[in-house]
C-alpha cells in the first residue's frame, strides 16, 4: 500500500501547470524527433539536456521534460516506419516489416492507430513494472558494497557490447575510451591533475554533456553532409493515411500479442545493455514464431505491427529500472538521462529512493501522464506529424547543429567547450564509420569516476588487498554474469545481430 | 585495412595513455590504490581491444569520395570558426552565417539557404533569449 501512497504523492507533484506543460512539450518534441529519420531518442534528449539545464529547471521538471521526450520518441519512430518504410529511430526498425505493407494496402491509418494503441499498452504496463520492480532492486542494491558496485559497473560495460555492436572488441574499445576520457582532470581522491597536459580548461575534467551532444547530434550532421542527403524522403511517396480508427476485431486479435510482448519487452529493457531495439526485435520474432501460422507476418499482418511497438515501448520503461534503482543505465537513451541526473547533482541508485522520493515518484506519475497525452496526441494528430516528415534535412540539420551549440554555450559560455564538442562530433563520425558503438563511450565518461572511486574505496577498506573485489558471493555472482554476458554474444550473438541489423541503414546507427 | 590502421592507432593511444599515467605525480597523501592504477587498467583494455581489432578486422566501411570528405572537413572548419567568432560577432550574425553555410552545403539553393540561416538564427534568438531568457553571446551590436 505504501507504493500507492507514494504514487499519489507523485501525482501531486506532477500535476502542476508547469509540469503538465513540460510533459506536453516533451511529448510533442519527442514524437517529432522520433518521427524524423536521423533524430533518434538519444539525439533528441541529448540536444535538450543543456537547455533544460540552462533554463534553471529543477530536477523533477527537467526529468519530466526529458523522459516525456524519451517516451514520445518511442511513439514517433513508428510514423515514418509505417508511411515511408524508413525507421525514424532504431527501435522502430521492426515496425517497417509489417507496417509498410499495411500502408501499401491502403491501411496506413489503421496501422498508425493500432501501433499508437500498442505503444500505449506497452508503456503502460512497463510503467507499472517499473513501480513494482525498482523498489525490489533497490533492496538488493542496499546489500552492495564498493566491490559489488565495481563488479556491477563492469557488468554493465561487458554486457552492453553484446547487442549494441557487431564486434565485441570494438565495444570494449569504446568502453575503455569512455573510461579513459573520464579520468581526465583533477583526481577526486588525491587532488593531483591527470592527463591535463597543463591545459587549465581540462582541470575540471571533460564535461560529459559536451561529449554527448558532440558524439550524438553533431556526428549526425556530418553523416548528412557526407551523404548530401538534403531532401526529405517523404517527397518521393504519397502520404495517404486513410481511416484513422482501428476496427474492434483487429484490436481483439492483437490484444494477446500486445500483452505478451509488453512483458517480454519490459524484461528485455531491464537487462543491462539491451534497450528498446532488442525489445522490439525479440517481441517481433517471438510473435512470429508463436502466432504466425499462415505466414502472414511480413505482408501487413496487424499483429506484426502491434508486437514490435508494444515491445519497444515496454523496453523503454524497463530500461528506466536499472537506471533509477542502480544508477546503471540499460540503454543509450537512459545513459543520456543518467547524464541529466548527474548534472543536476542527483546520484541515482538506492539512495535516490530514500533521499529524493519526490523525484522518483514525480517522474513515475509524469510517465503515466505523458503516456496518456501521447495516446491522445498520436491518434488524432498523427496527420500533423506526418506533415512534419516533409521538412527536409537541409533545413532541419542546420537547426539541430545550432541548437546544440546554443545549449553547450549556454552552460559554460566558453568557446573552448564548443571546440571540444566539435572534436567529439568528428570523433563520433569516424567511429560510426568504423562501426564502433557510441553508447559505451558515453557510459564510460558518465560512470568512469564512480567506477574508479568504488574500486579504490573497496581496496582501501581492505588495506590494499585486490582480491577483495571477488570476496563476497554477490560480487562473484556479478562477475560471472558479466563474463557470461561478454562471452555469450561471441558464440551466439552473430545470429541475433544479423537479424537485427539486416534492416539497419547507415543513418540510424545509434542504438536507441 | 581501415580497421588495421584504426587498431594500430588505438594501440598507440593506449601506449601513450599508459605512458602519461606513469608520469602522474603522486601526492604524499594517497590511498592504497593511488591515481595511476585505474588509468593503467583502462590502458590495458584499450590496448588489448585495439590489438584484436587490428588482427581481426571487419569488412571495409564505405569511406566517402574525396569530394565528400572535403565537405565534412570544411564543415568542421566552419564550425570551429563559428566557435571563435561567436564572442566577437555576437550570436545572431555568427549563427546566421554558420547555419546558412550548412544549409547551402546540404543542397539548399542559395536564397533558400540564406532564408534558413537567418530564420534559424533569429528563431533561436527569439525563443531562447527573448522568451526563455538564456544568455547568448553578445556582439558589438548588442545581439
Short mmCIF file of C-alpha atoms in Angstrom, two decimals, chain A residues 50-51 54-55 150 166-170 172-177 179-181 183-184 187 189-195 197 218 221-222 224-231 393-399 401-403 405-407 409-410 415-416 418-419 422 426 429-431 433-436 448-449 451-452 455-457 459-460 463-464 466 494 506, chain B residues 2-3 6 9-11 13 16-18 20-21 24-27 29-39 41-42 45-46 49-50 52-53 56-59 61-64 67-69 71-72 75-76 79-84 86-87 91 94-95 98-100 102-109 116 120 124 128 132-138:
data_model
loop_
_atom_site.label_atom_id
_atom_site.label_comp_id
_atom_site.label_asym_id
_atom_site.label_seq_id
_atom_site.Cartn_x
_atom_site.Cartn_y
_atom_site.Cartn_z
CA UNK A 50 21.74 21.59 -21.87
CA UNK A 51 18.63 23.63 -22.48
CA UNK A 54 20.41 26.36 -18.50
CA UNK A 55 16.76 27.27 -18.18
CA UNK A 150 32.64 -2.07 -9.17
CA UNK A 166 28.71 -6.47 -34.20
CA UNK A 167 32.21 -6.66 -32.81
CA UNK A 168 32.94 -7.19 -29.11
CA UNK A 169 36.47 -5.83 -29.43
CA UNK A 170 35.08 -2.55 -30.72
CA UNK A 172 35.41 -2.95 -25.39
CA UNK A 173 37.48 -0.29 -27.13
CA UNK A 174 34.60 2.18 -26.84
CA UNK A 175 34.09 1.47 -23.15
CA UNK A 176 37.81 1.87 -22.42
CA UNK A 177 37.91 5.09 -24.40
CA UNK A 179 36.57 5.44 -19.09
CA UNK A 180 39.85 6.98 -20.17
CA UNK A 181 38.15 10.26 -21.01
CA UNK A 183 39.95 10.15 -15.89
CA UNK A 184 40.98 13.47 -17.45
CA UNK A 187 41.86 13.18 -9.35
CA UNK A 189 40.73 11.44 -4.15
CA UNK A 190 44.23 12.83 -4.05
CA UNK A 191 43.84 16.10 -5.93
CA UNK A 192 46.61 15.55 -8.45
CA UNK A 193 45.90 16.58 -12.06
CA UNK A 194 45.79 13.72 -14.58
CA UNK A 195 46.11 13.90 -18.38
CA UNK A 197 48.85 18.45 -20.16
CA UNK A 218 26.97 16.76 -34.41
CA UNK A 221 25.03 16.43 -39.04
CA UNK A 222 28.33 15.19 -40.50
CA UNK A 224 24.08 14.02 -43.54
CA UNK A 225 26.72 16.33 -45.02
CA UNK A 226 28.74 13.38 -46.20
CA UNK A 227 25.81 11.79 -47.97
CA UNK A 228 24.46 15.14 -49.07
CA UNK A 229 21.18 13.82 -48.00
CA UNK A 230 19.39 17.15 -48.02
CA UNK A 231 15.98 16.29 -49.36
CA UNK A 393 17.18 17.73 -43.62
CA UNK A 394 18.78 20.70 -45.37
CA UNK A 395 16.62 22.90 -43.13
CA UNK A 396 16.46 20.57 -40.15
CA UNK A 397 20.15 19.75 -39.76
CA UNK A 398 21.40 23.36 -39.52
CA UNK A 399 18.79 23.90 -36.80
CA UNK A 401 23.60 21.93 -35.15
CA UNK A 402 22.85 25.46 -33.99
CA UNK A 403 20.61 24.38 -31.13
CA UNK A 405 25.86 24.95 -30.00
CA UNK A 406 23.45 27.22 -28.16
CA UNK A 407 22.84 24.60 -25.48
CA UNK A 409 27.41 27.68 -24.95
CA UNK A 410 24.54 28.42 -22.60
CA UNK A 415 34.38 28.79 -26.90
CA UNK A 416 36.76 26.12 -25.69
CA UNK A 418 32.41 24.39 -28.33
CA UNK A 419 35.71 23.33 -29.88
CA UNK A 422 33.25 19.77 -32.49
CA UNK A 426 34.32 14.43 -35.66
CA UNK A 429 31.57 10.47 -37.18
CA UNK A 430 34.78 8.49 -37.66
CA UNK A 431 33.82 5.92 -35.05
CA UNK A 433 32.02 4.85 -39.94
CA UNK A 434 34.19 2.20 -38.32
CA UNK A 435 31.13 0.64 -36.66
CA UNK A 436 32.34 1.40 -33.14
CA UNK A 448 34.18 6.35 -15.02
CA UNK A 449 34.60 8.38 -11.87
CA UNK A 451 33.69 3.15 -11.04
CA UNK A 452 37.18 4.26 -10.09
CA UNK A 455 37.44 0.37 -6.89
CA UNK A 456 39.71 2.49 -4.74
CA UNK A 457 37.31 2.53 -1.82
CA UNK A 459 40.67 -1.82 -1.91
CA UNK A 460 41.47 0.87 0.63
CA UNK A 463 44.17 -2.45 3.20
CA UNK A 464 45.30 -2.72 -0.36
CA UNK A 466 42.99 -6.52 -4.59
CA UNK A 494 26.12 -13.32 -34.63
CA UNK A 506 23.81 3.99 -42.02
CA UNK B 2 40.78 0.74 -42.12
CA UNK B 3 40.40 -1.48 -39.10
CA UNK B 6 42.39 2.02 -36.50
CA UNK B 9 46.14 3.95 -33.81
CA UNK B 10 44.27 2.59 -30.77
CA UNK B 11 47.35 0.70 -29.65
CA UNK B 13 46.75 5.72 -27.98
CA UNK B 16 50.51 7.00 -24.86
CA UNK B 17 47.79 6.86 -22.25
CA UNK B 18 49.74 4.38 -20.13
CA UNK B 20 51.01 9.60 -19.41
CA UNK B 21 49.59 7.63 -16.49
CA UNK B 24 51.18 11.36 -12.90
CA UNK B 25 52.74 12.84 -9.82
CA UNK B 26 51.61 11.02 -6.73
CA UNK B 27 50.58 13.08 -3.79
CA UNK B 29 48.74 11.65 0.90
CA UNK B 30 47.49 8.80 -1.22
CA UNK B 31 45.09 5.95 -0.81
CA UNK B 32 46.18 2.34 -1.16
CA UNK B 33 45.48 2.31 -4.88
CA UNK B 34 46.64 5.72 -5.96
CA UNK B 35 45.72 7.75 -9.01
CA UNK B 36 47.66 5.61 -11.50
CA UNK B 37 46.14 2.15 -11.16
CA UNK B 38 42.74 2.73 -12.77
CA UNK B 39 44.12 4.54 -15.83
CA UNK B 41 43.80 -0.88 -16.20
CA UNK B 42 41.90 1.18 -18.75
CA UNK B 45 41.84 -2.89 -22.02
CA UNK B 46 42.24 -0.20 -24.66
CA UNK B 49 40.93 -4.46 -27.75
CA UNK B 50 42.90 -2.42 -30.29
CA UNK B 52 42.15 -7.63 -31.54
CA UNK B 53 40.68 -5.03 -33.91
CA UNK B 56 40.80 -9.46 -36.89
CA UNK B 57 39.50 -6.54 -38.96
CA UNK B 58 35.87 -6.21 -40.06
CA UNK B 59 34.78 -5.56 -43.61
CA UNK B 61 33.48 0.64 -44.33
CA UNK B 62 32.44 2.82 -47.29
CA UNK B 63 34.59 5.87 -46.97
CA UNK B 64 33.25 8.88 -48.80
CA UNK B 67 34.91 15.48 -52.51
CA UNK B 68 32.52 14.45 -49.76
CA UNK B 69 35.39 14.21 -47.34
CA UNK B 71 32.72 18.64 -47.47
CA UNK B 72 32.92 17.24 -43.95
CA UNK B 75 32.05 21.94 -42.25
CA UNK B 76 34.35 21.26 -39.30
CA UNK B 79 32.04 25.21 -37.07
CA UNK B 80 35.40 25.93 -35.47
CA UNK B 81 35.37 29.44 -36.95
CA UNK B 82 31.84 29.82 -35.61
CA UNK B 83 33.03 28.91 -32.11
CA UNK B 84 35.79 31.50 -32.36
CA UNK B 86 30.73 33.81 -31.56
CA UNK B 87 32.10 36.08 -28.81
CA UNK B 91 25.16 35.37 -31.59
CA UNK B 94 27.60 34.28 -36.34
CA UNK B 95 24.75 31.79 -36.16
CA UNK B 98 27.06 29.21 -39.96
CA UNK B 99 23.50 27.96 -40.50
CA UNK B 100 23.43 29.46 -43.99
CA UNK B 102 25.36 24.28 -43.55
CA UNK B 103 22.03 24.59 -45.29
CA UNK B 104 23.74 25.57 -48.54
CA UNK B 105 26.07 22.58 -48.38
CA UNK B 106 23.17 20.26 -47.67
CA UNK B 107 21.72 21.26 -51.02
CA UNK B 108 19.51 24.30 -50.49
CA UNK B 109 19.55 26.88 -53.25
CA UNK B 116 17.10 29.12 -43.48
CA UNK B 120 17.25 29.68 -37.64
CA UNK B 124 16.64 30.67 -31.77
CA UNK B 128 15.84 31.10 -26.25
CA UNK B 132 13.29 31.90 -22.18
CA UNK B 133 15.98 34.31 -21.04
CA UNK B 134 19.02 32.20 -21.89
CA UNK B 135 22.13 34.35 -22.11
CA UNK B 136 23.68 34.12 -25.57
CA UNK B 137 26.90 35.66 -26.81
CA UNK B 138 26.60 39.45 -27.18
#
